[in-house]
CSV table of C-alpha atoms in Angstrom, one decimal:
chain,number,residue,atom,x,y,z
A,1,MET,CA,-44.8,35.4,39.6
A,2,ARG,CA,-42.2,32.9,39.0
A,3,MET,CA,-39.1,35.2,38.1
A,4,ILE,CA,-38.6,38.3,37.5
A,5,VAL,CA,-35.2,40.0,35.7
A,6,ARG,CA,-34.9,43.2,36.8
A,7,GLY,CA,-33.4,46.3,35.1
A,8,ALA,CA,-32.3,44.6,31.8
A,9,ARG,CA,-31.6,46.1,28.4
A,10,LEU,CA,-33.5,44.0,26.0
A,11,TYR,CA,-31.8,42.3,22.5
A,12,THR,CA,-35.2,42.8,20.4
A,13,GLY,CA,-33.6,41.7,16.8
A,14,GLY,CA,-31.7,43.1,13.8
A,15,GLY,CA,-28.9,43.6,16.5
A,16,GLU,CA,-31.3,46.8,18.0
A,17,LEU,CA,-31.9,47.1,22.0
A,18,SER,CA,-34.7,48.8,23.8
A,19,PRO,CA,-34.7,52.4,24.1
A,20,SER,CA,-34.7,52.1,28.4
A,21,LEU,CA,-33.7,49.7,31.5
A,22,MET,CA,-36.9,46.9,31.1
A,23,ASP,CA,-38.2,44.4,33.7
A,24,VAL,CA,-39.4,41.2,32.3
A,25,GLU,CA,-41.8,38.9,34.6
A,26,VAL,CA,-42.2,35.3,33.8
A,27,GLY,CA,-45.6,33.6,35.1
A,28,GLU,CA,-46.0,30.6,36.5
A,29,ASP,CA,-46.9,28.8,33.1
A,30,GLY,CA,-43.5,29.2,31.8
A,31,ARG,CA,-44.0,32.2,29.7
A,32,VAL,CA,-44.2,36.1,29.7
A,33,ALA,CA,-46.6,37.1,31.5
A,34,ARG,CA,-45.6,41.4,31.2
A,35,VAL,CA,-42.8,44.0,29.7
A,36,VAL,CA,-42.4,46.4,31.7
A,37,PRO,CA,-40.1,50.0,32.2
A,38,TYR,CA,-37.6,49.7,35.1
A,39,ASP,CA,-38.2,51.7,38.0
A,40,ASP,CA,-34.8,52.1,39.9
A,41,GLN,CA,-37.2,53.6,43.0
A,42,LYS,CA,-39.9,51.0,42.9
A,43,GLU,CA,-39.0,48.0,45.5
A,44,PRO,CA,-37.9,44.7,44.6
A,45,PRO,CA,-40.3,41.8,45.0
A,46,THR,CA,-40.4,40.0,47.6
A,47,THR,CA,-41.9,36.3,46.0
A,48,GLY,CA,-40.6,34.3,42.6
A,49,VAL,CA,-37.1,34.2,41.5
A,50,LEU,CA,-35.3,37.8,41.3
A,51,ILE,CA,-32.3,38.5,39.1
A,52,GLU,CA,-30.9,42.0,39.2
A,53,ALA,CA,-29.3,42.2,35.8
A,54,HIS,CA,-28.3,45.8,36.3
A,55,GLY,CA,-28.3,47.2,33.0
A,56,ASP,CA,-27.2,43.8,31.5
A,57,LEU,CA,-28.1,42.6,28.1
A,58,LEU,CA,-31.3,40.3,27.7
A,59,SER,CA,-31.1,38.4,24.8
A,60,PRO,CA,-34.0,35.8,23.6
A,61,PRO,CA,-31.1,32.1,23.2
A,62,PHE,CA,-28.9,31.7,21.2
A,63,VAL,CA,-29.3,29.4,17.8
A,64,GLU,CA,-27.8,26.5,16.5
A,65,PRO,CA,-28.1,26.2,12.9
A,66,HIS,CA,-25.5,23.6,11.6
A,67,ILE,CA,-24.2,20.8,13.7
A,68,HIS,CA,-23.3,17.2,13.9
A,69,LEU,CA,-23.8,15.7,17.3
A,70,ASP,CA,-23.5,11.8,15.6
A,71,THR,CA,-19.9,12.9,15.2
A,72,ALA,CA,-19.0,15.4,17.8
A,73,LEU,CA,-16.0,14.0,20.6
A,74,THR,CA,-15.2,11.9,17.4
A,75,ALA,CA,-11.7,13.3,16.9
A,76,GLY,CA,-8.9,11.0,16.7
A,77,GLU,CA,-11.5,8.4,16.7
A,78,PRO,CA,-9.9,5.9,14.5
A,79,ARG,CA,-7.1,8.1,13.5
A,80,TRP,CA,-6.5,11.7,13.2
A,81,ASN,CA,-7.8,13.7,9.4
A,82,ALA,CA,-3.7,14.3,8.5
A,83,SER,CA,-4.3,16.0,5.5
A,84,GLY,CA,-7.3,18.3,7.1
A,85,THR,CA,-9.6,17.8,3.8
A,86,LEU,CA,-13.0,17.3,3.8
A,87,TRP,CA,-12.3,14.1,1.7
A,88,GLU,CA,-10.0,12.7,4.2
A,89,GLY,CA,-12.9,13.5,7.6
A,90,ILE,CA,-15.6,11.7,5.3
A,91,ALA,CA,-13.7,8.9,5.2
A,92,CYS,CA,-12.7,9.1,9.4
A,93,TRP,CA,-15.5,9.2,9.6
A,94,SER,CA,-16.8,6.1,7.6
A,95,GLU,CA,-14.5,4.3,9.5
A,96,ARG,CA,-15.5,5.5,13.3
A,97,LYS,CA,-19.6,4.9,11.9
A,98,ARG,CA,-18.7,1.2,11.8
A,99,SER,CA,-18.9,1.3,15.2
A,100,LEU,CA,-21.7,3.1,16.4
A,101,THR,CA,-23.6,2.0,19.1
A,102,ARG,CA,-26.9,3.5,20.8
A,103,GLU,CA,-25.4,4.5,23.8
A,104,ASP,CA,-22.3,5.9,22.2
A,105,VAL,CA,-23.9,8.5,20.0
A,106,VAL,CA,-26.2,9.6,23.3
A,107,ALA,CA,-23.6,10.2,25.4
A,108,ARG,CA,-21.5,11.9,23.0
A,109,ALA,CA,-24.6,14.0,21.8
A,110,THR,CA,-25.7,14.5,25.5
A,111,GLU,CA,-22.8,15.8,26.4
A,112,VAL,CA,-22.5,18.5,23.4
A,113,LEU,CA,-26.2,19.6,24.3
A,114,ARG,CA,-24.8,20.1,28.0
A,115,TRP,CA,-22.2,22.7,26.7
A,116,GLN,CA,-24.5,24.3,24.9
A,117,ALA,CA,-27.2,25.2,27.0
A,118,ALA,CA,-24.4,25.9,29.5
A,119,GLN,CA,-23.3,28.5,26.9
A,120,GLY,CA,-26.9,30.0,26.2
A,121,VAL,CA,-27.9,27.9,22.9
A,122,LEU,CA,-31.4,26.5,23.6
A,123,HIS,CA,-32.5,25.7,19.8
A,124,VAL,CA,-30.7,22.9,18.0
A,125,ARG,CA,-30.2,21.4,14.2
A,126,THR,CA,-27.8,19.1,14.4
A,127,HIS,CA,-27.3,17.3,10.9
A,128,CYS,CA,-26.9,13.1,10.9
A,129,ASP,CA,-25.6,11.1,9.1
A,130,VAL,CA,-28.3,8.1,7.7
A,131,THR,CA,-25.9,6.1,5.0
A,132,ASP,CA,-25.0,3.8,7.9
A,133,PRO,CA,-27.7,1.2,6.8
A,134,ASP,CA,-28.7,0.3,10.6
A,135,LEU,CA,-29.6,4.3,11.4
A,136,THR,CA,-28.0,3.6,14.9
A,137,ALA,CA,-26.9,7.7,15.3
A,138,LEU,CA,-30.2,9.1,13.5
A,139,ASP,CA,-32.8,6.6,16.2
A,140,ALA,CA,-29.8,7.8,18.9
A,141,LEU,CA,-30.8,11.3,18.3
A,142,LEU,CA,-34.4,11.5,18.1
A,143,GLU,CA,-33.6,9.2,21.4
A,144,VAL,CA,-32.2,12.7,22.5
A,145,ARG,CA,-34.4,15.1,21.3
A,146,ASP,CA,-38.0,14.1,23.3
A,147,ARG,CA,-35.1,13.6,26.0
A,148,VAL,CA,-34.1,17.2,25.8
A,149,ARG,CA,-37.0,18.9,24.9
A,150,GLU,CA,-38.6,20.2,28.2
A,151,VAL,CA,-35.6,22.6,28.0
A,152,MET,CA,-33.9,22.5,24.3
A,153,THR,CA,-35.7,22.4,20.8
A,154,LEU,CA,-33.7,19.7,18.6
A,155,GLN,CA,-34.6,19.3,15.2
A,156,VAL,CA,-32.7,16.6,13.8
A,157,VAL,CA,-31.3,16.4,9.3
A,158,ALA,CA,-31.6,13.8,7.8
A,159,PHE,CA,-28.2,13.5,6.5
A,160,PRO,CA,-27.3,11.5,3.8
A,161,GLN,CA,-23.5,12.6,4.0
A,162,GLU,CA,-22.3,9.6,1.4
A,163,GLY,CA,-24.9,10.8,-1.0
A,164,ILE,CA,-28.0,9.6,-2.0
A,165,VAL,CA,-28.0,8.9,-5.7
A,166,SER,CA,-24.3,7.4,-5.8
A,167,PHE,CA,-24.7,5.5,-2.6
A,168,PRO,CA,-25.7,2.3,-2.6
A,169,GLY,CA,-29.4,1.7,-1.2
A,170,GLY,CA,-29.5,5.9,-0.6
A,171,GLU,CA,-32.7,6.9,-1.7
A,172,GLU,CA,-34.1,3.6,0.7
A,173,LEU,CA,-32.2,4.9,3.9
A,174,MET,CA,-33.3,8.6,3.2
A,175,ARG,CA,-37.1,7.3,2.7
A,176,ALA,CA,-36.8,5.5,6.0
A,177,ALA,CA,-35.0,8.2,8.3
A,178,VAL,CA,-37.8,10.3,6.7
A,179,ALA,CA,-40.2,7.9,8.3
A,180,ARG,CA,-39.1,7.0,11.3
A,181,GLY,CA,-39.1,10.6,12.4
A,182,ALA,CA,-36.7,13.2,10.9
A,183,ASP,CA,-37.7,17.1,11.1
A,184,VAL,CA,-35.2,18.0,7.9
A,185,VAL,CA,-34.8,16.5,4.6
A,186,GLY,CA,-31.0,16.7,3.8
A,187,ALA,CA,-28.6,16.4,0.7
A,188,ILE,CA,-25.4,16.7,-0.3
A,189,PRO,CA,-25.2,17.3,-4.1
A,190,HIS,CA,-22.0,18.2,-4.6
A,191,PHE,CA,-20.8,14.6,-3.3
A,192,GLU,CA,-22.5,12.4,-5.0
A,193,ASP,CA,-20.6,11.0,-8.9
A,194,THR,CA,-21.8,13.2,-11.2
A,195,ARG,CA,-24.0,16.6,-11.8
A,196,GLU,CA,-26.6,14.5,-13.1
A,197,ASP,CA,-26.4,12.6,-9.9
A,198,GLY,CA,-26.0,15.9,-7.8
A,199,VAL,CA,-29.5,17.2,-9.5
A,200,ALA,CA,-31.3,13.7,-8.9
A,201,SER,CA,-30.5,14.2,-5.3
A,202,LEU,CA,-32.0,17.5,-4.0
A,203,HIS,CA,-35.4,16.4,-6.6
A,204,LEU,CA,-36.3,13.4,-4.2
A,205,ALA,CA,-35.1,16.1,-1.7
A,206,PHE,CA,-37.7,17.9,-2.5
A,207,SER,CA,-39.9,15.7,-3.2
A,208,LEU,CA,-39.6,13.7,0.5
A,209,ALA,CA,-40.4,17.7,2.0
A,210,GLU,CA,-43.0,17.9,-0.1
A,211,ARG,CA,-44.5,14.9,0.5
A,212,TYR,CA,-44.1,15.0,4.3
A,213,GLY,CA,-44.6,18.4,5.3
A,214,LEU,CA,-40.8,19.3,6.6
A,215,ARG,CA,-37.6,21.4,5.4
A,216,VAL,CA,-34.7,21.5,3.6
A,217,ASP,CA,-31.8,21.7,5.0
A,218,ALA,CA,-29.2,20.5,2.6
A,219,HIS,CA,-25.1,20.5,2.5
A,220,CYS,CA,-24.4,22.3,-0.7
A,221,ASP,CA,-21.1,23.3,-2.9
A,222,GLU,CA,-19.0,22.9,0.2
A,223,ILE,CA,-15.8,22.7,-2.7
A,224,ASP,CA,-13.9,24.7,-4.0
A,225,ASP,CA,-14.7,24.2,-7.2
A,226,GLU,CA,-15.8,27.2,-8.9
A,227,GLN,CA,-17.9,24.8,-11.3
A,228,SER,CA,-20.1,23.1,-8.8
A,229,ARG,CA,-23.6,25.7,-8.7
A,230,PHE,CA,-26.1,23.4,-7.2
A,231,VAL,CA,-27.3,26.2,-5.0
A,232,GLU,CA,-28.9,27.6,-8.1
A,233,VAL,CA,-31.2,24.4,-8.6
A,234,LEU,CA,-31.9,24.2,-4.9
A,235,ALA,CA,-33.2,27.7,-5.1
A,236,ALA,CA,-34.7,27.1,-7.8
A,237,LEU,CA,-36.4,24.6,-6.4
A,238,ALA,CA,-37.7,26.3,-3.4
A,239,LEU,CA,-39.1,28.9,-5.7
A,240,ARG,CA,-41.1,26.4,-8.1
A,241,THR,CA,-42.2,24.0,-5.1
A,242,GLY,CA,-43.5,26.8,-2.8
A,243,LEU,CA,-41.3,26.0,-0.1
A,244,ARG,CA,-38.9,28.9,0.0
A,245,ASP,CA,-37.4,29.8,3.4
A,246,ARG,CA,-38.3,26.5,4.5
A,247,VAL,CA,-34.9,25.8,2.8
A,248,THR,CA,-31.0,26.1,3.7
A,249,ALA,CA,-28.3,25.9,1.8
A,250,SER,CA,-25.3,25.2,4.7
A,251,HIS,CA,-21.6,26.2,3.6
A,252,THR,CA,-21.7,26.8,-0.3
A,253,THR,CA,-18.4,27.2,-0.2
A,254,ALA,CA,-17.9,27.2,-3.8
A,255,MET,CA,-19.3,31.0,-3.9
A,256,GLY,CA,-15.9,32.2,-2.8
A,257,SER,CA,-14.9,31.5,-5.8
A,258,TYR,CA,-17.5,32.7,-8.2
A,259,ASN,CA,-16.9,35.1,-11.0
A,260,GLY,CA,-18.7,38.4,-10.3
A,261,ALA,CA,-21.2,38.1,-13.1
A,262,TYR,CA,-22.7,34.4,-11.9
A,263,SER,CA,-22.4,36.0,-8.4
A,264,TYR,CA,-24.7,39.1,-9.9
A,265,LYS,CA,-27.1,36.5,-10.9
A,266,LEU,CA,-27.5,34.3,-8.0
A,267,GLN,CA,-27.9,36.9,-5.5
A,268,ARG,CA,-31.0,37.4,-7.4
A,269,LEU,CA,-32.1,34.3,-7.2
A,270,LEU,CA,-31.4,33.6,-3.5
A,271,ARG,CA,-33.6,36.9,-2.9
A,272,ARG,CA,-36.5,35.9,-4.8
A,273,SER,CA,-36.2,32.1,-3.7
A,274,GLY,CA,-36.4,33.3,0.2
A,275,VAL,CA,-34.1,30.8,0.4
A,276,HIS,CA,-31.5,30.6,4.0
A,277,LEU,CA,-27.9,30.3,3.6
A,278,VAL,CA,-25.5,29.0,7.1
A,279,CYS,CA,-21.6,30.2,7.1
A,280,ASN,CA,-20.1,27.5,9.1
A,281,PRO,CA,-16.5,29.4,9.7
A,282,PHE,CA,-14.7,27.2,11.8
A,283,ALA,CA,-14.6,23.9,9.7
A,284,ASN,CA,-14.7,25.7,6.7
A,285,LEU,CA,-11.7,28.0,7.3
A,286,ALA,CA,-9.9,25.0,8.3
A,287,LEU,CA,-11.2,22.4,5.4
A,288,GLN,CA,-10.7,24.9,2.3
A,289,GLY,CA,-8.0,25.7,0.4
A,290,ARG,CA,-6.4,22.9,1.3
A,291,PHE,CA,-5.3,22.1,-2.4
A,292,ASP,CA,-4.3,25.7,-3.7
A,293,GLY,CA,-1.4,27.0,-3.5
A,294,TYR,CA,-0.6,30.8,-3.1
A,295,PRO,CA,-3.2,32.9,-2.8
A,296,LYS,CA,-4.9,30.4,-0.5
A,297,ARG,CA,-8.8,31.1,-0.6
A,298,ARG,CA,-10.9,31.5,2.6
A,299,GLY,CA,-12.9,29.2,1.1
A,300,LEU,CA,-16.3,30.4,2.7
A,301,THR,CA,-19.8,32.2,1.3
A,302,GLN,CA,-20.0,35.5,0.4
A,303,VAL,CA,-21.7,36.6,3.3
A,304,LYS,CA,-21.4,40.0,3.7
A,305,GLU,CA,-22.7,40.0,-0.3
A,306,MET,CA,-25.4,37.9,0.1
A,307,LEU,CA,-26.4,40.2,3.2
A,308,GLY,CA,-26.5,43.2,1.1
A,309,ALA,CA,-28.2,41.9,-1.5
A,310,GLY,CA,-30.9,40.6,1.4
A,311,VAL,CA,-30.2,37.5,1.9
A,312,ASN,CA,-30.7,36.0,5.3
A,313,VAL,CA,-27.8,34.3,6.3
A,314,ALA,CA,-26.8,32.2,9.8
A,315,PHE,CA,-23.3,31.2,11.7
A,316,GLY,CA,-23.6,27.7,12.6
A,317,HIS,CA,-20.5,25.8,14.4
A,318,ASP,CA,-21.0,23.1,12.3
A,319,ASP,CA,-18.2,20.5,14.1
A,320,VAL,CA,-16.9,20.1,17.8
A,321,MET,CA,-13.9,17.8,18.0
A,322,ASP,CA,-15.0,15.5,15.0
A,323,PRO,CA,-12.8,14.2,12.2
A,324,TRP,CA,-13.5,18.0,10.4
A,325,ASN,CA,-12.5,20.6,13.3
A,326,PRO,CA,-10.5,18.7,16.1
A,327,LEU,CA,-11.8,21.7,18.5
A,328,GLY,CA,-14.7,23.4,19.8
A,329,THR,CA,-17.2,24.2,22.6
A,330,GLY,CA,-19.9,24.8,20.5
A,331,ASN,CA,-19.7,28.6,22.0
A,332,PRO,CA,-21.9,31.0,19.9
A,333,LEU,CA,-19.9,34.3,20.4
A,334,GLN,CA,-16.9,32.7,19.4
A,335,THR,CA,-18.8,31.0,15.9
A,336,ALA,CA,-20.1,34.7,15.6
A,337,LEU,CA,-16.7,36.8,16.4
A,338,THR,CA,-14.4,33.8,13.9
A,339,GLY,CA,-17.0,35.1,11.2
A,340,LEU,CA,-17.1,38.4,11.6
A,341,TYR,CA,-13.8,38.4,11.2
A,342,ALA,CA,-13.7,36.1,8.4
A,343,ALA,CA,-16.0,37.5,6.4
A,344,GLN,CA,-14.2,40.9,7.4
A,345,LEU,CA,-18.1,42.5,9.0
A,346,THR,CA,-16.5,44.8,10.9
A,347,GLY,CA,-18.1,48.0,10.9
A,348,ALA,CA,-20.7,48.9,14.1
A,349,ASP,CA,-23.4,47.4,12.2
A,350,GLU,CA,-22.3,44.7,10.9
A,351,ILE,CA,-20.3,43.8,14.3
A,352,ALA,CA,-24.5,44.1,15.4
A,353,THR,CA,-25.7,41.7,12.4
A,354,ALA,CA,-22.9,39.4,13.4
A,355,PHE,CA,-24.9,39.0,17.1
A,356,SER,CA,-28.4,38.5,14.9
A,357,MET,CA,-26.4,35.4,12.8
A,358,VAL,CA,-26.8,33.6,16.1
A,359,THR,CA,-30.0,34.7,17.3
A,360,ASP,CA,-32.9,36.0,15.3
A,361,ARG,CA,-31.4,35.2,11.8
A,362,ALA,CA,-30.4,31.2,13.0
A,363,ALA,CA,-33.6,31.2,14.8
A,364,ALA,CA,-35.3,31.7,11.1
A,365,VAL,CA,-33.2,29.0,9.6
A,366,LEU,CA,-35.2,26.8,12.3
A,367,GLY,CA,-38.6,28.8,11.5
A,368,LEU,CA,-39.1,29.4,15.0
A,369,GLU,CA,-42.2,31.0,16.3
A,370,ASP,CA,-42.0,33.5,19.7
A,371,HIS,CA,-38.1,33.7,19.6
A,372,ALA,CA,-37.9,37.3,21.7
A,373,ILE,CA,-38.7,38.9,24.3
A,374,ALA,CA,-42.5,39.4,24.4
A,375,PRO,CA,-46.0,38.9,26.4
A,376,GLY,CA,-46.7,36.1,25.8
A,377,ALA,CA,-43.3,33.7,24.8
A,378,PRO,CA,-41.8,31.2,26.0
A,379,ALA,CA,-39.3,32.6,29.1
A,380,SER,CA,-36.6,31.9,27.5
A,381,PHE,CA,-33.7,34.2,27.3
A,382,VAL,CA,-29.7,34.8,28.4
A,383,LEU,CA,-28.6,37.5,30.8
A,384,LEU,CA,-25.0,38.3,29.4
A,385,PRO,CA,-22.9,40.5,31.4
A,386,ALA,CA,-22.3,43.5,28.3
A,387,ARG,CA,-24.6,46.0,27.6
A,388,THR,CA,-24.3,45.8,24.0
A,389,PRO,CA,-24.2,42.7,21.4
A,390,TYR,CA,-21.0,44.9,20.2
A,391,ASP,CA,-19.3,44.7,23.9
A,392,ALA,CA,-20.8,40.9,24.2
A,393,LEU,CA,-18.8,39.9,21.0
A,394,ARG,CA,-15.5,41.7,21.9
A,395,ARG,CA,-15.0,40.7,25.2
A,396,GLN,CA,-16.7,37.2,24.6
A,397,VAL,CA,-18.7,37.1,27.6
A,398,ARG,CA,-20.4,33.7,28.8
A,399,PRO,CA,-23.8,34.3,30.0
A,400,THR,CA,-24.3,35.2,34.0
A,401,HIS,CA,-27.9,33.3,34.2
A,402,VAL,CA,-29.5,31.0,30.9
A,403,ILE,CA,-33.1,31.0,31.6
A,404,ALA,CA,-35.3,27.7,29.6
A,405,ARG,CA,-39.5,28.0,29.5
A,406,GLY,CA,-39.4,30.1,33.0
A,407,SER,CA,-36.3,28.1,34.8
A,408,LEU,CA,-32.9,28.8,36.1
A,409,LEU,CA,-30.8,26.3,33.9
A,410,ALA,CA,-27.4,27.6,33.8
A,411,ARG,CA,-25.4,30.0,36.2
A,412,THR,CA,-22.0,31.0,35.8
A,413,PRO,CA,-20.6,33.7,38.1
A,414,ALA,CA,-19.0,36.6,36.6
A,415,THR,CA,-15.4,36.8,37.7
A,416,PRO,CA,-12.9,39.4,36.8
A,417,THR,CA,-9.7,39.1,36.9
A,418,GLN,CA,-7.7,40.9,39.7
A,419,LEU,CA,-4.6,43.3,39.0
A,420,SER,CA,-1.8,44.4,40.8
A,421,TRP,CA,-0.2,46.9,38.6
A,422,PRO,CA,2.6,49.1,39.5
A,423,GLY,CA,2.0,51.9,41.8
A,424,GLU,CA,-1.6,51.6,42.9
A,425,GLU,CA,-4.1,49.2,44.9
A,426,PRO,CA,-4.9,46.2,43.6
A,427,THR,CA,-8.1,46.1,41.2
A,428,GLU,CA,-10.5,44.5,38.8
A,429,LEU,CA,-10.4,44.4,35.4
A,430,SER,CA,-13.8,43.4,32.8
A,431,PHE,CA,-12.1,44.6,29.5
A,432,ALA,CA,-15.1,47.0,29.7
A,433,ARG,CA,-15.3,50.6,27.7
A,434,PRO,CA,-18.0,52.9,29.4
A,435,LEU,CA,-19.3,53.4,26.3
A,436,LEU,CA,-19.0,50.3,24.0
């Protein structure tokens, strides 16, 4: 064996855990060789890398279904987004992208991927603005995709930040981006000049996806306008073209303003279509509702309602230190915690679902296969110093070990707090509760 993780509680998907502690054995090929019950009477192996889990949580790697690596780490360049709106953010980025270079994009994107990998994110879907006539950022991210291939999966979305139909040369740039090797076709219908332009942009995106055998992931209805209803067009196209679960609607924040009758109709269509939704709580809690007086809208999609209707929903980080979100480290558990509070997913089962929204539900968005700890699957997983997903989310733990395809990629020693309480000897404090 190349590696053995001994005595771990396995996350099996859907918020569920293995009924008992397990040993995970990794072969020389970097794949899981065996998953067997843990026997504390059995002598530990003397060959290979041995990781004693001591009952901690072993999960498939975290999945980032929505981030913008081309814009990451540009907050304040050339100026700060003073209004905090989506629209000023786009204006700031339009100014910044004039100075893009290959080296600039590669350096910033790689740094954020390093942050993510250290926190257990080994599968990433990044959107890349392709309204730059030179496609500088796209070429750079395709290069990064190849560089990190040994440890991470990176999907690149051809994302028309300033539109397709309404942007001069937008259609030609989209076609060029796909031909150069983008993995996913994007769109931004609510940013187009008219509803007709928005609908046309989605038809073009689906046409490209069908021609090249790609997936679709559209920024859809990221606006507080309750009349923005492009998600129904996207879902209908997914259903009628047969692309179905190869299609994702990201953001859909206008859904937070839809009336009950229309929402009910939409739930039925989305469930039938098979499309995924990605909610980005950090950026949209900050960006949406900026034009509201009081009460101010939360500006998120209908996470709880869509989950209840049987629609797959995942959480994404979206932005890391850029014109739309000046903060962030790419931490998936922070994304999930923020999302569960914002969407009011505070029931015990709902908290477990929030964990799945950055693991297996997010994996479904990317169409990942073998995203499980099972014989024959790639040996990529994270060991968390927690007993359950609930515990991991509540205490916001960092992985002690990140294993990528059978090799130890990152290690973070768990360091408890030393507390000197009056009348007591100094003790270690981990904020853990024995039963949770």
